Amino acid sequence: MPSLRIRAGLLSLAVLALILGVWELSNPAPVADAAQDEYARLMGGADTQARLPAPSDILGRAWEELSDPFYDAGPNDKGIGIQIGYSLYRVGLGYIAAAAIALPLGFLIGMSPLAYKALDPFIQVLRPISPLAWMPLALFVIKDSQASAIFVIFICSIWPMLLNTAFGVANVRKDWVNVARTHELGALATAFRVILPAAAPTIVTGMRISIGIAWLVIVAAEMLVGGTGIGYYVWNEWNNLDLTSVVFSILIIGMVGMALDMILGALARAVAYAD
């Protein structure tokens, strides 16, 4: 009998084929009305009727976009590869800046019960704020739309990493720390050789949550600031009333998000350990 992974893959393909088949069959091309006036026929007639694009239309658009993803024909006409590159650049900067602060600070908070309890109210107040609520303030203070988008990524990425790091460090088994003390390990050696490896799965889980939130937020942020990025691409295609490109870009956003999650998922498996 095939393995569970193979059977799951085959079932996924069957479900995908069913969804695409039903979608394609439920989206017949609009039929022109013989009673249309001359102006309607000149404007495309039935082709201008609003309808959700069929999978075959989206596949054709994907072939067009992915055959030359890095073309640059001006400020408002760039390939999908360039747009994704801009978005990943902003996400990367904001995410790395958040990790540089959240991981060491969370480690210190987790090591100190006093700091944990003292700072927790501030974290709980700031954490639920929608990242996009920070955008007007960022635009006012920073006065640069691109830097403001990076700041929004930073502010939304920091909390899951900070909380998971503090929680993971604070909940390391005390007998492991006691064994380190028995072997007369210093505080720094204990932190890096005992506490960090034990807390690593929880820390990476926070990083994995953060990257998902960051990718979700950058799309909305780029819709607001405009210029470049996959979020701007979606909004620009909507303004052009090109639903085929909109649906195509939505699928690309999902696939890139899945790829980012898989990278962090691989890191999570690498640091996992058997208890």
mmCIF file of C-alpha atoms in Angstrom:
data_model
loop_
_atom_site.group_PDB
_atom_site.id
_atom_site.type_symbol
_atom_site.label_atom_id
_atom_site.label_comp_id
_atom_site.label_asym_id
_atom_site.label_seq_id
_atom_site.Cartn_x
_atom_site.Cartn_y
_atom_site.Cartn_z
ATOM 1 C CA MET A 1 0.000 0.000 0.000
ATOM 2 C CA PRO A 2 1.334 3.503 -0.834
ATOM 3 C CA SER A 3 2.548 5.582 2.070
ATOM 4 C CA LEU A 4 0.356 8.131 3.816
ATOM 5 C CA ARG A 5 2.259 10.979 2.143
ATOM 6 C CA ILE A 6 1.589 9.579 -1.346
ATOM 7 C CA ARG A 7 -2.080 8.911 -0.626
ATOM 8 C CA ALA A 8 -2.497 12.416 0.817
ATOM 9 C CA GLY A 9 -0.835 13.898 -2.277
ATOM 10 C CA LEU A 10 -3.115 11.951 -4.617
ATOM 11 C CA LEU A 11 -6.187 13.014 -2.638
ATOM 12 C CA SER A 12 -5.045 16.660 -2.791
ATOM 13 C CA LEU A 13 -4.654 16.427 -6.565
ATOM 14 C CA ALA A 14 -8.109 14.859 -6.891
ATOM 15 C CA VAL A 15 -9.698 17.607 -4.793
ATOM 16 C CA LEU A 16 -7.872 20.267 -6.827
ATOM 17 C CA ALA A 17 -9.026 18.724 -10.106
ATOM 18 C CA LEU A 18 -12.613 18.605 -8.825
ATOM 19 C CA ILE A 19 -12.550 22.241 -7.709
ATOM 20 C CA LEU A 20 -11.019 23.447 -10.980
ATOM 21 C CA GLY A 21 -13.431 21.362 -13.039
ATOM 22 C CA VAL A 22 -16.513 22.680 -11.245
ATOM 23 C CA TRP A 23 -15.109 26.221 -11.421
ATOM 24 C CA GLU A 24 -14.410 25.962 -15.156
ATOM 25 C CA LEU A 25 -17.813 24.476 -15.989
ATOM 26 C CA SER A 26 -19.672 27.012 -13.862
ATOM 27 C CA ASN A 27 -18.031 29.934 -15.698
ATOM 28 C CA PRO A 28 -19.149 29.697 -19.318
ATOM 29 C CA ALA A 29 -18.153 32.536 -21.583
ATOM 30 C CA PRO A 30 -20.865 35.222 -21.769
ATOM 31 C CA VAL A 31 -23.077 35.051 -24.827
ATOM 32 C CA ALA A 32 -23.493 38.165 -26.909
ATOM 33 C CA ASP A 33 -26.992 39.626 -27.025
ATOM 34 C CA ALA A 34 -28.225 40.125 -30.568
ATOM 35 C CA ALA A 35 -30.109 43.201 -29.426
ATOM 36 C CA GLN A 36 -26.943 45.108 -28.486
ATOM 37 C CA ASP A 37 -26.518 48.502 -30.055
ATOM 38 C CA GLU A 38 -23.540 49.476 -32.191
ATOM 39 C CA TYR A 39 -21.712 51.151 -29.268
ATOM 40 C CA ALA A 40 -21.960 47.990 -27.117
ATOM 41 C CA ARG A 41 -20.587 45.863 -29.950
ATOM 42 C CA LEU A 42 -17.687 48.272 -30.477
ATOM 43 C CA MET A 43 -16.885 48.144 -26.739
ATOM 44 C CA GLY A 44 -16.652 44.354 -26.748
ATOM 45 C CA GLY A 45 -20.223 43.391 -26.145
ATOM 46 C CA ALA A 46 -20.571 40.341 -23.931
ATOM 47 C CA ASP A 47 -16.844 40.248 -23.213
ATOM 48 C CA THR A 48 -17.254 43.228 -20.886
ATOM 49 C CA GLN A 49 -19.797 41.461 -18.681
ATOM 50 C CA ALA A 50 -18.582 41.067 -15.110
ATOM 51 C CA ARG A 51 -17.742 37.472 -14.230
ATOM 52 C CA LEU A 52 -15.182 35.586 -12.214
ATOM 53 C CA PRO A 53 -12.420 34.423 -14.572
ATOM 54 C CA ALA A 54 -12.289 30.713 -15.296
ATOM 55 C CA PRO A 55 -9.214 28.633 -14.380
ATOM 56 C CA SER A 56 -8.242 28.449 -18.060
ATOM 57 C CA ASP A 57 -8.144 32.257 -18.222
ATOM 58 C CA ILE A 58 -6.012 32.426 -15.074
ATOM 59 C CA LEU A 59 -3.671 29.749 -16.427
ATOM 60 C CA GLY A 60 -3.224 31.765 -19.619
ATOM 61 C CA ARG A 61 -2.460 34.907 -17.629
ATOM 62 C CA ALA A 62 -0.005 32.971 -15.459
ATOM 63 C CA TRP A 63 1.817 31.830 -18.588
ATOM 64 C CA GLU A 64 2.015 35.423 -19.824
ATOM 65 C CA GLU A 65 3.291 36.798 -16.499
ATOM 66 C CA LEU A 66 5.679 33.992 -15.612
ATOM 67 C CA SER A 67 7.219 33.776 -19.080
ATOM 68 C CA ASP A 68 8.829 37.177 -18.446
ATOM 69 C CA PRO A 69 8.502 37.914 -14.708
ATOM 70 C CA PHE A 70 11.290 40.503 -14.473
ATOM 71 C CA TYR A 71 10.442 42.965 -17.228
ATOM 72 C CA ASP A 72 10.464 46.661 -16.335
ATOM 73 C CA ALA A 73 8.471 48.939 -18.642
ATOM 74 C CA GLY A 74 8.172 51.899 -16.284
ATOM 75 C CA PRO A 75 6.911 52.881 -12.836
ATOM 76 C CA ASN A 76 3.464 51.309 -13.246
ATOM 77 C CA ASP A 77 4.384 48.347 -15.418
ATOM 78 C CA LYS A 78 6.755 45.840 -13.838
ATOM 79 C CA GLY A 79 6.836 42.055 -13.944
ATOM 80 C CA ILE A 80 5.382 39.916 -11.179
ATOM 81 C CA GLY A 81 8.881 38.766 -10.195
ATOM 82 C CA ILE A 82 10.016 42.351 -9.574
ATOM 83 C CA GLN A 83 6.873 43.096 -7.555
ATOM 84 C CA ILE A 84 7.375 40.026 -5.366
ATOM 85 C CA GLY A 85 11.043 40.968 -4.983
ATOM 86 C CA TYR A 86 10.118 44.383 -3.590
ATOM 87 C CA SER A 87 7.670 42.816 -1.158
ATOM 88 C CA LEU A 88 10.147 40.189 0.027
ATOM 89 C CA TYR A 89 12.786 42.905 0.471
ATOM 90 C CA ARG A 90 10.499 44.922 2.754
ATOM 91 C CA VAL A 91 9.371 41.846 4.650
ATOM 92 C CA GLY A 92 12.976 40.728 5.071
ATOM 93 C CA LEU A 93 14.155 44.058 6.462
ATOM 94 C CA GLY A 94 11.268 44.416 8.893
ATOM 95 C CA TYR A 95 11.413 40.782 9.949
ATOM 96 C CA ILE A 96 15.184 40.775 10.558
ATOM 97 C CA ALA A 97 14.939 44.020 12.544
ATOM 98 C CA ALA A 98 12.152 42.511 14.664
ATOM 99 C CA ALA A 99 14.154 39.320 15.262
ATOM 100 C CA ALA A 100 17.244 41.324 16.239
ATOM 101 C CA ILE A 101 15.255 42.969 19.031
ATOM 102 C CA ALA A 102 12.654 40.350 19.959
ATOM 103 C CA LEU A 103 14.937 37.341 20.381
ATOM 104 C CA PRO A 104 17.531 38.785 22.804
ATOM 105 C CA LEU A 105 14.913 40.845 24.655
ATOM 106 C CA GLY A 106 12.587 37.854 24.940
ATOM 107 C CA PHE A 107 15.490 35.766 26.190
ATOM 108 C CA LEU A 108 16.247 38.288 28.933
ATOM 109 C CA ILE A 109 12.563 38.601 29.880
ATOM 110 C CA GLY A 110 12.244 34.823 30.084
ATOM 111 C CA MET A 111 15.281 34.591 32.334
ATOM 112 C CA SER A 112 13.842 37.106 34.799
ATOM 113 C CA PRO A 113 10.441 36.405 36.389
ATOM 114 C CA LEU A 114 10.376 40.004 37.619
ATOM 115 C CA ALA A 115 10.877 41.431 34.118
ATOM 116 C CA TYR A 116 8.368 38.938 32.732
ATOM 117 C CA LYS A 117 5.606 40.131 35.061
ATOM 118 C CA ALA A 118 6.553 43.808 34.858
ATOM 119 C CA LEU A 119 6.626 44.042 31.059
ATOM 120 C CA ASP A 120 3.741 41.699 30.287
ATOM 121 C CA PRO A 121 1.025 44.418 30.642
ATOM 122 C CA PHE A 122 2.777 46.632 28.097
ATOM 123 C CA ILE A 123 3.156 43.750 25.668
ATOM 124 C CA GLN A 124 -0.489 42.752 26.043
ATOM 125 C CA VAL A 125 -1.653 46.310 25.335
ATOM 126 C CA LEU A 126 0.517 46.778 22.232
ATOM 127 C CA ARG A 127 0.198 43.267 20.779
ATOM 128 C CA PRO A 128 -3.508 43.358 19.736
ATOM 129 C CA ILE A 129 -3.188 46.664 17.852
ATOM 130 C CA SER A 130 -3.718 46.147 14.141
ATOM 131 C CA PRO A 131 -0.428 46.679 12.308
ATOM 132 C CA LEU A 132 -2.104 48.946 9.770
ATOM 133 C CA ALA A 133 -3.265 51.206 12.610
ATOM 134 C CA TRP A 134 0.416 52.146 12.971
ATOM 135 C CA MET A 135 0.663 53.267 9.337
ATOM 136 C CA PRO A 136 -0.660 56.848 9.749
ATOM 137 C CA LEU A 137 1.654 57.445 12.696
ATOM 138 C CA ALA A 138 4.588 55.922 10.832
ATOM 139 C CA LEU A 139 3.928 58.086 7.774
ATOM 140 C CA PHE A 140 3.785 61.188 9.983
ATOM 141 C CA VAL A 141 6.956 60.411 11.936
ATOM 142 C CA ILE A 142 9.099 58.724 9.260
ATOM 143 C CA LYS A 143 7.754 60.739 6.313
ATOM 144 C CA ASP A 144 8.649 57.979 3.863
ATOM 145 C CA SER A 145 6.083 55.501 2.584
ATOM 146 C CA GLN A 146 8.527 52.661 1.911
ATOM 147 C CA ALA A 147 10.227 52.964 5.305
ATOM 148 C CA SER A 148 6.773 53.156 6.909
ATOM 149 C CA ALA A 149 5.801 49.854 5.279
ATOM 150 C CA ILE A 150 8.974 48.266 6.673
ATOM 151 C CA PHE A 151 8.155 49.667 10.113
ATOM 152 C CA VAL A 152 4.695 48.108 9.963
ATOM 153 C CA ILE A 153 6.300 44.737 9.201
ATOM 154 C CA PHE A 154 8.654 45.268 12.115
ATOM 155 C CA ILE A 155 5.900 46.123 14.595
ATOM 156 C CA CYS A 156 3.694 43.179 13.575
ATOM 157 C CA SER A 157 6.565 40.669 13.562
ATOM 158 C CA ILE A 158 8.055 41.491 16.922
ATOM 159 C CA TRP A 159 5.280 40.312 19.251
ATOM 160 C CA PRO A 160 5.005 36.584 18.378
ATOM 161 C CA MET A 161 8.787 36.223 18.485
ATOM 162 C CA LEU A 162 9.088 38.176 21.742
ATOM 163 C CA LEU A 163 6.310 36.279 23.530
ATOM 164 C CA ASN A 164 7.336 32.827 22.312
ATOM 165 C CA THR A 165 10.976 33.430 23.176
ATOM 166 C CA ALA A 166 10.126 34.641 26.676
ATOM 167 C CA PHE A 167 7.696 31.768 27.193
ATOM 168 C CA GLY A 168 10.123 29.147 25.903
ATOM 169 C CA VAL A 169 13.007 30.401 28.039
ATOM 170 C CA ALA A 170 10.858 30.765 31.150
ATOM 171 C CA ASN A 171 9.564 27.201 30.843
ATOM 172 C CA VAL A 172 12.853 25.367 30.394
ATOM 173 C CA ARG A 173 12.914 22.458 32.807
ATOM 174 C CA LYS A 174 14.563 23.537 36.051
ATOM 175 C CA ASP A 175 16.370 20.244 36.530
ATOM 176 C CA TRP A 176 18.291 20.847 33.294
ATOM 177 C CA VAL A 177 19.437 24.221 34.629
ATOM 178 C CA ASN A 178 20.317 22.621 37.965
ATOM 179 C CA VAL A 179 22.442 20.002 36.199
ATOM 180 C CA ALA A 180 24.301 22.819 34.434
ATOM 181 C CA ARG A 181 24.958 24.467 37.780
ATOM 182 C CA THR A 182 26.151 21.155 39.189
ATOM 183 C CA HIS A 183 28.702 21.034 36.384
ATOM 184 C CA GLU A 184 29.676 24.601 37.304
ATOM 185 C CA LEU A 185 28.706 26.112 33.977
ATOM 186 C CA GLY A 186 28.662 29.904 33.974
ATOM 187 C CA ALA A 187 25.536 31.933 33.245
ATOM 188 C CA LEU A 188 26.504 32.545 29.618
ATOM 189 C CA ALA A 189 27.411 28.911 28.984
ATOM 190 C CA THR A 190 24.157 27.773 30.605
ATOM 191 C CA ALA A 191 22.170 30.175 28.443
ATOM 192 C CA PHE A 192 23.730 29.010 25.162
ATOM 193 C CA ARG A 193 24.304 25.314 25.885
ATOM 194 C CA VAL A 194 21.203 24.469 27.912
ATOM 195 C CA ILE A 195 18.449 27.097 27.793
ATOM 196 C CA LEU A 196 18.708 28.116 24.136
ATOM 197 C CA PRO A 197 18.602 24.558 22.701
ATOM 198 C CA ALA A 198 15.699 23.669 25.016
ATOM 199 C CA ALA A 199 13.704 26.775 24.102
ATOM 200 C CA ALA A 200 14.592 26.684 20.379
ATOM 201 C CA PRO A 201 11.405 24.869 19.203
ATOM 202 C CA THR A 202 9.193 27.434 20.906
ATOM 203 C CA ILE A 203 11.316 30.322 19.611
ATOM 204 C CA VAL A 204 11.158 29.072 16.026
ATOM 205 C CA THR A 205 7.396 28.625 16.341
ATOM 206 C CA GLY A 206 7.159 32.325 17.172
ATOM 207 C CA MET A 207 9.342 33.133 14.178
ATOM 208 C CA ARG A 208 7.108 31.007 11.970
ATOM 209 C CA ILE A 209 3.987 32.810 13.165
ATOM 210 C CA SER A 210 5.681 36.165 12.612
ATOM 211 C CA ILE A 211 6.664 35.496 9.002
ATOM 212 C CA GLY A 212 3.084 34.561 8.157
ATOM 213 C CA ILE A 213 1.752 37.747 9.723
ATOM 214 C CA ALA A 214 4.447 39.837 8.043
ATOM 215 C CA TRP A 215 3.623 38.499 4.570
ATOM 216 C CA LEU A 216 -0.087 39.042 5.178
ATOM 217 C CA VAL A 217 0.429 42.625 6.352
ATOM 218 C CA ILE A 218 2.824 43.711 3.591
ATOM 219 C CA VAL A 219 0.131 43.121 0.964
ATOM 220 C CA ALA A 220 -2.269 45.460 2.772
ATOM 221 C CA ALA A 221 0.474 47.998 3.495
ATOM 222 C CA GLU A 222 1.514 48.155 -0.156
ATOM 223 C CA MET A 223 -2.081 48.737 -1.179
ATOM 224 C CA LEU A 224 -1.973 51.868 0.992
ATOM 225 C CA VAL A 225 1.475 53.227 0.118
ATOM 226 C CA GLY A 226 1.480 52.178 -3.555
ATOM 227 C CA GLY A 227 4.450 52.339 -5.885
ATOM 228 C CA THR A 228 5.788 48.781 -5.993
ATOM 229 C CA GLY A 229 5.166 45.384 -4.456
ATOM 230 C CA ILE A 230 2.663 42.591 -4.841
ATOM 231 C CA GLY A 231 0.053 44.495 -2.820
ATOM 232 C CA TYR A 232 0.330 47.453 -5.184
ATOM 233 C CA TYR A 233 0.140 45.024 -8.123
ATOM 234 C CA VAL A 234 -3.182 43.629 -6.864
ATOM 235 C CA TRP A 235 -4.640 47.082 -6.298
ATOM 236 C CA ASN A 236 -3.413 48.387 -9.656
ATOM 237 C CA GLU A 237 -4.936 45.444 -11.524
ATOM 238 C CA TRP A 238 -8.211 45.970 -9.679
ATOM 239 C CA ASN A 239 -8.211 49.611 -10.771
ATOM 240 C CA ASN A 240 -7.655 48.334 -14.310
ATOM 241 C CA LEU A 241 -10.681 46.027 -13.823
ATOM 242 C CA ASP A 242 -8.505 43.034 -14.692
ATOM 243 C CA LEU A 243 -9.956 40.324 -12.449
ATOM 244 C CA THR A 244 -7.881 37.640 -14.128
ATOM 245 C CA SER A 245 -4.665 39.326 -12.979
ATOM 246 C CA VAL A 246 -6.167 39.928 -9.533
ATOM 247 C CA VAL A 247 -6.968 36.242 -9.024
ATOM 248 C CA PHE A 248 -3.573 35.247 -10.446
ATOM 249 C CA SER A 249 -1.785 37.585 -8.008
ATOM 250 C CA ILE A 250 -3.848 36.236 -5.102
ATOM 251 C CA LEU A 251 -2.675 32.723 -5.939
ATOM 252 C CA ILE A 252 0.924 33.943 -6.180
ATOM 253 C CA ILE A 253 0.615 35.596 -2.762
ATOM 254 C CA GLY A 254 -0.612 32.317 -1.297
ATOM 255 C CA MET A 255 2.180 30.299 -2.893
ATOM 256 C CA VAL A 256 4.905 32.678 -1.698
ATOM 257 C CA GLY A 257 3.398 32.635 1.798
ATOM 258 C CA MET A 258 3.377 28.845 1.736
ATOM 259 C CA ALA A 259 7.040 28.814 0.658
ATOM 260 C CA LEU A 260 8.023 31.134 3.523
ATOM 261 C CA ASP A 261 6.149 28.947 5.989
ATOM 262 C CA MET A 262 7.835 25.813 4.624
ATOM 263 C CA ILE A 263 11.266 27.391 5.151
ATOM 264 C CA LEU A 264 10.491 28.169 8.793
ATOM 265 C CA GLY A 265 8.831 24.774 9.136
ATOM 266 C CA ALA A 266 12.053 23.094 8.019
ATOM 267 C CA LEU A 267 13.944 25.157 10.599
ATOM 268 C CA ALA A 268 11.446 24.083 13.260
ATOM 269 C CA ARG A 269 12.024 20.413 12.419
ATOM 270 C CA ALA A 270 15.787 20.966 12.503
ATOM 271 C CA VAL A 271 15.719 22.309 16.081
ATOM 272 C CA ALA A 272 13.123 19.853 17.381
ATOM 273 C CA TYR A 273 14.297 17.281 19.870
ATOM 274 C CA ALA A 274 12.914 14.155 21.506
ATOM 275 C CA ASP A 275 11.934 14.796 25.100
#
